[in-house]
CSV table of N, CA and C in Angstrom, one decimal:
chain,number,residue,atom,x,y,z
A,1475,GLN,N,16.2,-19.2,93.9
A,1475,GLN,CA,16.3,-20.3,93.5
A,1475,GLN,C,16.1,-19.9,91.8
A,1476,VAL,N,16.9,-20.3,90.9
A,1476,VAL,CA,16.9,-20.3,89.7
A,1476,VAL,C,15.8,-21.6,89.0
A,1477,GLN,N,15.0,-20.8,88.3
A,1477,GLN,CA,14.0,-21.8,87.8
A,1477,GLN,C,13.6,-21.4,86.3
A,1478,LEU,N,13.2,-22.4,85.3
A,1478,LEU,CA,12.9,-21.9,84.2
A,1478,LEU,C,11.3,-23.2,83.6
A,1479,VAL,N,10.8,-22.2,83.1
A,1479,VAL,CA,9.2,-23.0,83.1
A,1479,VAL,C,8.7,-22.8,82.0
A,1480,GLU,N,8.4,-23.9,81.2
A,1480,GLU,CA,7.8,-23.8,79.8
A,1480,GLU,C,6.4,-24.1,79.6
A,1481,SER,N,5.7,-23.5,78.9
A,1481,SER,CA,4.3,-23.4,78.6
A,1481,SER,C,3.9,-23.3,77.4
A,1482,GLY,N,2.8,-23.6,76.9
A,1482,GLY,CA,2.4,-23.4,75.1
A,1482,GLY,C,2.4,-24.3,74.6
A,1483,GLY,N,2.9,-25.4,75.1
A,1483,GLY,CA,3.1,-26.7,74.2
A,1483,GLY,C,1.2,-27.0,74.2
A,1484,GLY,N,1.1,-28.2,73.2
A,1484,GLY,CA,0.0,-28.6,72.8
A,1484,GLY,C,0.1,-29.7,71.2
A,1485,LEU,N,-1.5,-29.7,70.7
A,1485,LEU,CA,-1.2,-30.3,69.3
A,1485,LEU,C,-1.8,-29.6,68.4
A,1486,VAL,N,-1.3,-29.4,67.3
A,1486,VAL,CA,-1.5,-28.4,66.2
A,1486,VAL,C,-1.4,-29.4,64.7
A,1487,GLN,N,-2.1,-28.7,64.0
A,1487,GLN,CA,-2.4,-29.2,62.6
A,1487,GLN,C,-0.7,-29.1,61.9
A,1488,PRO,N,-0.6,-29.8,60.9
A,1488,PRO,CA,0.8,-29.7,59.9
A,1488,PRO,C,0.1,-27.8,59.1
A,1489,GLY,N,1.1,-27.1,59.5
A,1489,GLY,CA,1.1,-25.8,59.1
A,1489,GLY,C,0.9,-24.8,60.1
A,1490,GLY,N,0.1,-25.1,60.8
A,1490,GLY,CA,-0.4,-24.1,61.9
A,1490,GLY,C,0.7,-23.6,62.6
A,1491,SER,N,0.4,-22.9,64.0
A,1491,SER,CA,1.3,-22.2,64.5
A,1491,SER,C,1.3,-22.4,66.0
A,1492,LEU,N,2.3,-22.3,66.8
A,1492,LEU,CA,2.0,-22.2,68.4
A,1492,LEU,C,3.3,-21.2,68.9
A,1493,ARG,N,3.0,-20.6,69.9
A,1493,ARG,CA,4.0,-20.0,70.9
A,1493,ARG,C,3.9,-20.5,72.3
A,1494,LEU,N,5.9,-21.0,72.2
A,1494,LEU,CA,5.7,-21.3,73.4
A,1494,LEU,C,6.5,-20.2,74.5
A,1495,SER,N,6.1,-20.4,75.6
A,1495,SER,CA,6.7,-19.4,76.6
A,1495,SER,C,7.8,-20.3,77.5
A,1496,CYS,N,8.5,-19.3,77.7
A,1496,CYS,CA,9.9,-19.5,79.0
A,1496,CYS,C,9.6,-18.5,80.0
A,1497,ALA,N,9.0,-19.1,81.4
A,1497,ALA,CA,9.2,-18.0,82.1
A,1497,ALA,C,10.2,-18.4,83.3
A,1498,THR,N,10.9,-17.2,83.9
A,1498,THR,CA,12.4,-17.4,84.0
A,1498,THR,C,12.2,-16.8,85.6
A,1499,SER,N,12.9,-17.0,86.4
A,1499,SER,CA,12.7,-16.7,88.0
A,1499,SER,C,14.3,-16.9,88.6
A,1500,GLY,N,14.4,-16.1,89.7
A,1500,GLY,CA,15.8,-16.3,90.3
A,1500,GLY,C,17.0,-15.9,89.9
A,1501,PHE,N,17.0,-15.2,88.4
A,1501,PHE,CA,18.2,-14.6,88.0
A,1501,PHE,C,17.7,-13.5,86.9
A,1502,SER,N,18.5,-12.7,86.6
A,1502,SER,CA,18.3,-11.4,85.9
A,1502,SER,C,18.5,-11.8,84.5
A,1503,LEU,N,17.1,-11.9,83.9
A,1503,LEU,CA,17.2,-12.5,82.4
A,1503,LEU,C,18.2,-11.9,81.6
A,1504,ASP,N,18.3,-10.6,81.6
A,1504,ASP,CA,19.0,-9.7,80.8
A,1504,ASP,C,20.6,-9.7,80.6
A,1505,ASP,N,20.9,-11.0,81.8
A,1505,ASP,CA,22.6,-11.3,81.7
A,1505,ASP,C,22.7,-12.7,81.4
A,1506,TYR,N,21.8,-13.4,80.7
A,1506,TYR,CA,21.8,-14.6,80.2
A,1506,TYR,C,21.2,-14.6,78.9
A,1507,ALA,N,21.8,-15.8,78.1
A,1507,ALA,CA,21.1,-16.2,76.9
A,1507,ALA,C,20.1,-17.3,77.1
A,1508,ILE,N,19.3,-17.4,76.4
A,1508,ILE,CA,18.2,-18.3,76.3
A,1508,ILE,C,18.2,-19.1,75.2
A,1509,GLY,N,18.2,-20.6,75.1
A,1509,GLY,CA,18.0,-21.3,74.2
A,1509,GLY,C,17.2,-22.2,74.3
A,1510,TRP,N,16.6,-22.6,73.0
A,1510,TRP,CA,15.1,-23.8,73.2
A,1510,TRP,C,16.2,-24.9,72.4
A,1511,PHE,N,15.5,-26.1,72.8
A,1511,PHE,CA,16.2,-27.4,72.5
A,1511,PHE,C,14.8,-28.1,72.4
A,1512,ARG,N,14.8,-29.5,71.7
A,1512,ARG,CA,14.0,-30.3,71.3
A,1512,ARG,C,14.5,-31.8,71.5
A,1513,GLN,N,13.5,-32.4,71.9
A,1513,GLN,CA,13.7,-33.9,71.8
A,1513,GLN,C,12.7,-34.9,71.3
A,1514,ALA,N,12.9,-35.4,70.2
A,1514,ALA,CA,11.8,-36.4,69.9
A,1514,ALA,C,12.2,-37.6,70.2
A,1515,PRO,N,11.1,-38.5,70.5
A,1515,PRO,CA,11.3,-39.8,70.9
A,1515,PRO,C,12.3,-40.8,69.7
A,1516,GLY,N,13.3,-41.2,70.9
A,1516,GLY,CA,14.3,-41.9,70.1
A,1516,GLY,C,15.3,-41.3,69.4
A,1517,LYS,N,15.0,-40.0,69.8
A,1517,LYS,CA,16.3,-38.9,69.0
A,1517,LYS,C,16.9,-38.4,70.2
A,1518,GLU,N,18.3,-37.7,69.9
A,1518,GLU,CA,19.4,-37.3,70.6
A,1518,GLU,C,18.5,-35.7,70.9
A,1519,ARG,N,18.6,-34.9,72.0
A,1519,ARG,CA,18.3,-33.7,72.2
A,1519,ARG,C,18.6,-32.8,71.1
A,1520,GLU,N,18.1,-31.8,70.5
A,1520,GLU,CA,19.0,-31.0,69.7
A,1520,GLU,C,18.7,-29.3,69.9
A,1521,GLY,N,19.6,-28.7,69.5
A,1521,GLY,CA,19.5,-27.2,69.8
A,1521,GLY,C,18.8,-26.6,68.6
A,1522,VAL,N,17.6,-25.9,68.8
A,1522,VAL,CA,16.6,-25.4,67.9
A,1522,VAL,C,16.9,-24.1,67.9
A,1523,ILE,N,17.3,-22.8,68.6
A,1523,ILE,CA,17.3,-21.6,68.3
A,1523,ILE,C,17.7,-20.9,69.5
A,1524,CYS,N,18.4,-19.9,69.9
A,1524,CYS,CA,19.1,-19.0,71.1
A,1524,CYS,C,18.9,-17.7,70.7
A,1525,ILE,N,18.3,-17.3,71.7
A,1525,ILE,CA,18.9,-15.5,71.8
A,1525,ILE,C,19.9,-15.4,72.9
A,1526,GLY,N,20.8,-14.4,72.5
A,1526,GLY,CA,22.0,-14.3,73.0
A,1526,GLY,C,21.8,-13.0,74.0
A,1527,SER,N,22.6,-12.8,75.2
A,1527,SER,CA,22.2,-11.6,76.3
A,1527,SER,C,22.7,-10.2,75.8
A,1528,GLU,N,23.5,-10.3,74.7
A,1528,GLU,CA,24.0,-9.0,74.1
A,1528,GLU,C,23.5,-8.9,72.6
A,1529,ASP,N,22.4,-7.7,72.7
A,1529,ASP,CA,22.1,-7.0,71.5
A,1529,ASP,C,21.1,-7.9,71.2
A,1530,ASP,N,20.3,-9.0,72.0
A,1530,ASP,CA,19.2,-9.8,71.8
A,1530,ASP,C,19.3,-10.4,70.2
A,1531,SER,N,21.0,-10.8,69.7
A,1531,SER,CA,21.1,-11.3,68.7
A,1531,SER,C,20.9,-12.9,68.6
A,1532,THR,N,20.5,-13.7,67.5
A,1532,THR,CA,20.0,-14.6,67.5
A,1532,THR,C,20.4,-15.5,66.8
A,1533,TYR,N,20.2,-16.8,66.4
A,1533,TYR,CA,21.0,-18.0,65.9
A,1533,TYR,C,20.0,-19.3,65.6
A,1534,SER,N,19.5,-19.9,64.8
A,1534,SER,CA,18.6,-20.8,64.6
A,1534,SER,C,19.3,-22.1,63.7
A,1535,ALA,N,18.8,-23.0,64.1
A,1535,ALA,CA,19.1,-24.4,63.2
A,1535,ALA,C,18.5,-24.3,62.1
A,1536,GLU,N,19.2,-24.8,60.8
A,1536,GLU,CA,18.7,-24.6,59.3
A,1536,GLU,C,17.2,-25.5,59.4
A,1537,SER,N,17.1,-26.6,60.2
A,1537,SER,CA,15.9,-26.9,60.1
A,1537,SER,C,14.8,-26.5,60.2
A,1538,VAL,N,14.8,-25.1,61.5
A,1538,VAL,CA,13.7,-24.2,61.5
A,1538,VAL,C,13.8,-22.8,61.2
A,1539,LYS,N,14.9,-22.4,60.1
A,1539,LYS,CA,15.1,-21.2,60.1
A,1539,LYS,C,13.6,-20.4,59.0
A,1540,GLY,N,13.3,-19.4,59.2
A,1540,GLY,CA,12.7,-18.7,58.5
A,1540,GLY,C,11.3,-19.2,59.1
A,1541,ARG,N,11.0,-20.3,59.9
A,1541,ARG,CA,9.9,-20.6,60.4
A,1541,ARG,C,9.6,-20.1,62.0
A,1542,PHE,N,10.8,-20.5,62.7
A,1542,PHE,CA,10.8,-20.1,64.2
A,1542,PHE,C,11.6,-18.8,64.4
A,1543,THR,N,10.7,-18.4,65.4
A,1543,THR,CA,12.0,-16.8,65.7
A,1543,THR,C,11.7,-16.8,67.7
A,1544,ILE,N,12.6,-16.1,67.9
A,1544,ILE,CA,12.2,-16.2,69.3
A,1544,ILE,C,12.7,-14.8,70.0
A,1545,SER,N,12.1,-14.7,70.8
A,1545,SER,CA,12.4,-13.1,71.5
A,1545,SER,C,12.1,-13.1,72.8
A,1546,ARG,N,12.7,-12.0,73.7
A,1546,ARG,CA,12.7,-11.8,75.0
A,1546,ARG,C,11.8,-10.6,75.6
A,1547,ASP,N,11.4,-11.0,76.7
A,1547,ASP,CA,10.7,-9.4,77.6
A,1547,ASP,C,11.3,-9.8,78.9
A,1548,ASN,N,12.2,-9.0,78.7
A,1548,ASN,CA,13.2,-8.6,80.5
A,1548,ASN,C,12.3,-8.4,81.4
A,1549,ALA,N,11.2,-7.4,80.9
A,1549,ALA,CA,10.7,-6.8,82.2
A,1549,ALA,C,9.7,-8.1,82.5
A,1550,LEU,N,9.2,-9.1,81.9
A,1550,LEU,CA,8.4,-10.0,82.1
A,1550,LEU,C,9.1,-11.2,82.5
A,1551,ASN,N,10.6,-11.4,82.2
A,1551,ASN,CA,11.1,-12.4,82.7
A,1551,ASN,C,11.0,-13.6,82.0
A,1552,THR,N,10.6,-13.4,80.4
A,1552,THR,CA,9.9,-14.4,79.8
A,1552,THR,C,10.8,-14.3,78.2
A,1553,VAL,N,10.9,-15.3,77.8
A,1553,VAL,CA,11.3,-15.8,76.5
A,1553,VAL,C,10.3,-16.6,75.8
A,1554,TYR,N,9.9,-16.3,74.6
A,1554,TYR,CA,9.3,-16.4,73.7
A,1554,TYR,C,9.6,-17.6,72.3
A,1555,LEU,N,9.3,-18.7,71.9
A,1555,LEU,CA,9.3,-19.0,71.1
A,1555,LEU,C,8.0,-19.0,70.0
A,1556,GLN,N,7.9,-18.2,68.6
A,1556,GLN,CA,7.4,-18.7,67.8
A,1556,GLN,C,7.5,-19.3,67.1
A,1557,MET,N,6.5,-20.6,66.7
A,1557,MET,CA,6.7,-21.6,65.7
A,1557,MET,C,5.5,-21.5,64.6
A,1558,ASN,N,6.0,-21.2,63.5
A,1558,ASN,CA,5.1,-21.3,62.3
A,1558,ASN,C,5.2,-22.2,61.6
A,1559,ASN,N,4.4,-22.3,60.1
A,1559,ASN,CA,4.3,-23.4,59.6
A,1559,ASN,C,5.1,-24.8,59.9
A,1560,LEU,N,4.7,-25.1,61.0
A,1560,LEU,CA,5.0,-26.2,61.9
A,1560,LEU,C,4.6,-27.7,60.8
A,1561,LYS,N,5.6,-28.6,61.2
A,1561,LYS,CA,5.9,-30.2,60.5
A,1561,LYS,C,5.9,-31.2,61.4
A,1562,PRO,N,5.3,-32.1,61.0
A,1562,PRO,CA,5.2,-33.5,61.8
A,1562,PRO,C,6.7,-33.4,62.4
A,1563,GLU,N,7.5,-33.4,61.6
A,1563,GLU,CA,8.9,-33.7,62.2
A,1563,GLU,C,9.4,-32.4,63.4
A,1564,ASP,N,8.7,-31.8,63.6
A,1564,ASP,CA,8.8,-30.6,64.8
A,1564,ASP,C,8.0,-31.3,66.1
A,1565,THR,N,7.6,-32.8,65.9
A,1565,THR,CA,6.8,-33.0,67.2
A,1565,THR,C,8.2,-33.3,68.1
A,1566,ALA,N,8.0,-32.9,69.3
A,1566,ALA,CA,9.1,-33.2,70.1
A,1566,ALA,C,8.7,-32.5,71.7
A,1567,VAL,N,9.2,-32.8,72.9
A,1567,VAL,CA,9.3,-32.2,73.9
A,1567,VAL,C,10.3,-30.8,73.9
A,1568,TYR,N,10.0,-30.0,73.9
A,1568,TYR,CA,10.7,-28.3,73.9
A,1568,TYR,C,11.1,-28.0,75.2
A,1569,TYR,N,12.4,-27.8,75.3
A,1569,TYR,CA,13.0,-27.2,76.4
A,1569,TYR,C,13.3,-25.7,76.4
A,1570,CYS,N,13.4,-25.1,77.5
A,1570,CYS,CA,14.3,-23.8,77.1
A,1570,CYS,C,15.1,-23.9,78.1
A,1571,ALA,N,16.7,-23.4,78.0
A,1571,ALA,CA,18.0,-23.2,78.9
A,1571,ALA,C,18.2,-21.8,78.8
A,1572,ALA,N,19.1,-21.7,80.0
A,1572,ALA,CA,19.6,-20.6,80.1
A,1572,ALA,C,21.6,-20.9,80.4
A,1573,SER,N,22.1,-19.5,79.6
A,1573,SER,CA,23.7,-19.8,79.7
A,1573,SER,C,23.6,-18.3,79.8
A,1574,ASN,N,25.1,-18.1,80.9
A,1574,ASN,CA,25.8,-16.6,81.1
A,1574,ASN,C,26.9,-16.7,80.3
A,1575,ARG,N,27.0,-17.8,79.3
A,1575,ARG,CA,28.5,-17.9,78.8
A,1575,ARG,C,28.1,-17.5,77.2
A,1576,ILE,N,27.1,-17.2,76.9
A,1576,ILE,CA,26.5,-16.9,75.5
A,1576,ILE,C,26.0,-15.1,75.3
A,1577,THR,N,27.1,-14.6,74.8
A,1577,THR,CA,26.8,-13.2,74.3
A,1577,THR,C,26.3,-12.9,72.9
A,1578,ASP,N,27.0,-13.0,71.9
A,1578,ASP,CA,26.5,-13.0,70.8
A,1578,ASP,C,26.0,-13.9,70.2
A,1579,ALA,N,24.7,-14.7,69.8
A,1579,ALA,CA,24.4,-15.9,69.7
A,1579,ALA,C,24.5,-15.9,67.9
A,1580,GLN,N,24.4,-14.7,67.2
A,1580,GLN,CA,25.0,-14.8,65.8
A,1580,GLN,C,26.3,-14.9,65.5
A,1581,ALA,N,27.0,-14.7,66.5
A,1581,ALA,CA,29.0,-14.6,66.3
A,1581,ALA,C,29.3,-15.9,66.4
A,1582,MET,N,28.3,-16.8,67.7
A,1582,MET,CA,29.1,-18.1,67.9
A,1582,MET,C,28.3,-18.9,67.0
A,1583,GLY,N,27.4,-18.6,66.7
A,1583,GLY,CA,26.5,-19.5,65.5
A,1583,GLY,C,26.4,-20.6,66.3
A,1584,VAL,N,26.7,-22.3,65.3
A,1584,VAL,CA,26.2,-23.3,66.0
A,1584,VAL,C,26.6,-23.6,67.5
A,1585,ILE,N,27.6,-23.1,67.9
A,1585,ILE,CA,27.9,-22.9,69.3
A,1585,ILE,C,26.7,-22.9,70.2
A,1586,SER,N,26.0,-21.8,70.1
A,1586,SER,CA,25.1,-21.5,70.7
A,1586,SER,C,24.1,-22.4,70.9
A,1587,LEU,N,23.9,-23.4,69.9
A,1587,LEU,CA,23.0,-24.6,70.0
A,1587,LEU,C,23.4,-25.9,70.9
A,1588,VAL,N,24.5,-25.9,71.4
A,1588,VAL,CA,25.3,-26.9,72.2
A,1588,VAL,C,24.7,-26.7,73.3
A,1589,SER,N,24.2,-27.9,73.8
A,1589,SER,CA,23.6,-28.1,75.1
A,1589,SER,C,24.7,-27.7,76.3
A,1590,GLY,N,25.9,-28.2,76.1
A,1590,GLY,CA,27.1,-28.0,77.0
A,1590,GLY,C,27.3,-26.9,77.7
A,1591,TRP,N,26.5,-25.4,77.1
A,1591,TRP,CA,26.7,-24.4,77.1
A,1591,TRP,C,26.1,-23.8,78.4
A,1592,TYR,N,25.2,-24.7,78.4
A,1592,TYR,CA,23.9,-24.2,79.1
A,1592,TYR,C,23.6,-24.8,80.5
A,1593,ASP,N,23.2,-24.1,81.5
A,1593,ASP,CA,23.4,-24.4,83.0
A,1593,ASP,C,22.0,-25.0,84.0
A,1594,VAL,N,20.9,-24.1,83.2
A,1594,VAL,CA,19.8,-24.3,84.1
A,1594,VAL,C,18.8,-24.5,82.8
A,1595,TRP,N,18.0,-25.6,83.2
A,1595,TRP,CA,17.1,-26.1,82.4
A,1595,TRP,C,15.8,-26.4,82.8
A,1596,GLY,N,14.6,-25.7,81.9
A,1596,GLY,CA,13.1,-26.2,82.3
A,1596,GLY,C,12.8,-27.8,82.3
A,1597,GLN,N,11.5,-28.0,82.2
A,1597,GLN,CA,11.4,-29.1,82.4
A,1597,GLN,C,10.3,-29.8,81.1
A,1598,GLY,N,10.4,-29.0,80.3
A,1598,GLY,CA,9.9,-29.5,78.7
A,1598,GLY,C,8.3,-29.1,78.7
A,1599,THR,N,7.9,-29.0,77.6
A,1599,THR,CA,6.5,-29.0,77.0
A,1599,THR,C,6.4,-29.6,75.9
A,1600,GLN,N,5.5,-30.3,75.9
A,1600,GLN,CA,5.2,-31.2,74.9
A,1600,GLN,C,4.3,-30.7,73.3
A,1601,VAL,N,5.3,-30.8,72.0
A,1601,VAL,CA,4.5,-30.0,70.9
A,1601,VAL,C,4.3,-31.3,70.2
A,1602,THR,N,3.2,-31.4,69.4
A,1602,THR,CA,2.6,-32.4,68.4
A,1602,THR,C,2.2,-32.0,67.5
A,1603,VAL,N,2.6,-32.2,66.2
A,1603,VAL,CA,2.0,-31.8,65.2
A,1603,VAL,C,1.7,-32.7,64.3
A,1604,SER,N,0.5,-33.0,64.2
A,1604,SER,CA,-0.5,-34.0,63.4
A,1604,SER,C,-2.0,-33.8,62.9
A,1605,SER,N,-2.1,-34.2,61.7
A,1605,SER,CA,-3.4,-34.2,61.4
A,1605,SER,C,-4.5,-35.0,62.2
């Protein structure tokens, strides 16, 4: 069974850091791109960052560039989202999703952050940035 499970969310103060994990099972992670998305209350879901299946290329939204990074450990079937210098506007439920149609995230650019390219989703983890 194909499954994604996010963890690592919580409450953090502005300027703080969190690392989210996306544990995958039921498929070969090295054949898939993984994207992180988020949805704040009353807002549409938005793509945050993606790591492609080819050469681990990445692409991130302008709102998180320089603060968020994504990495993968295929041996552990896990993808990580490192979030630094968090801001209150980063508060949202964060989801990871898998796609076998995104190879080079950098080349695909903003397309890699479109949710329609992803086929499998996790249940989400809450991130709250507040003092």
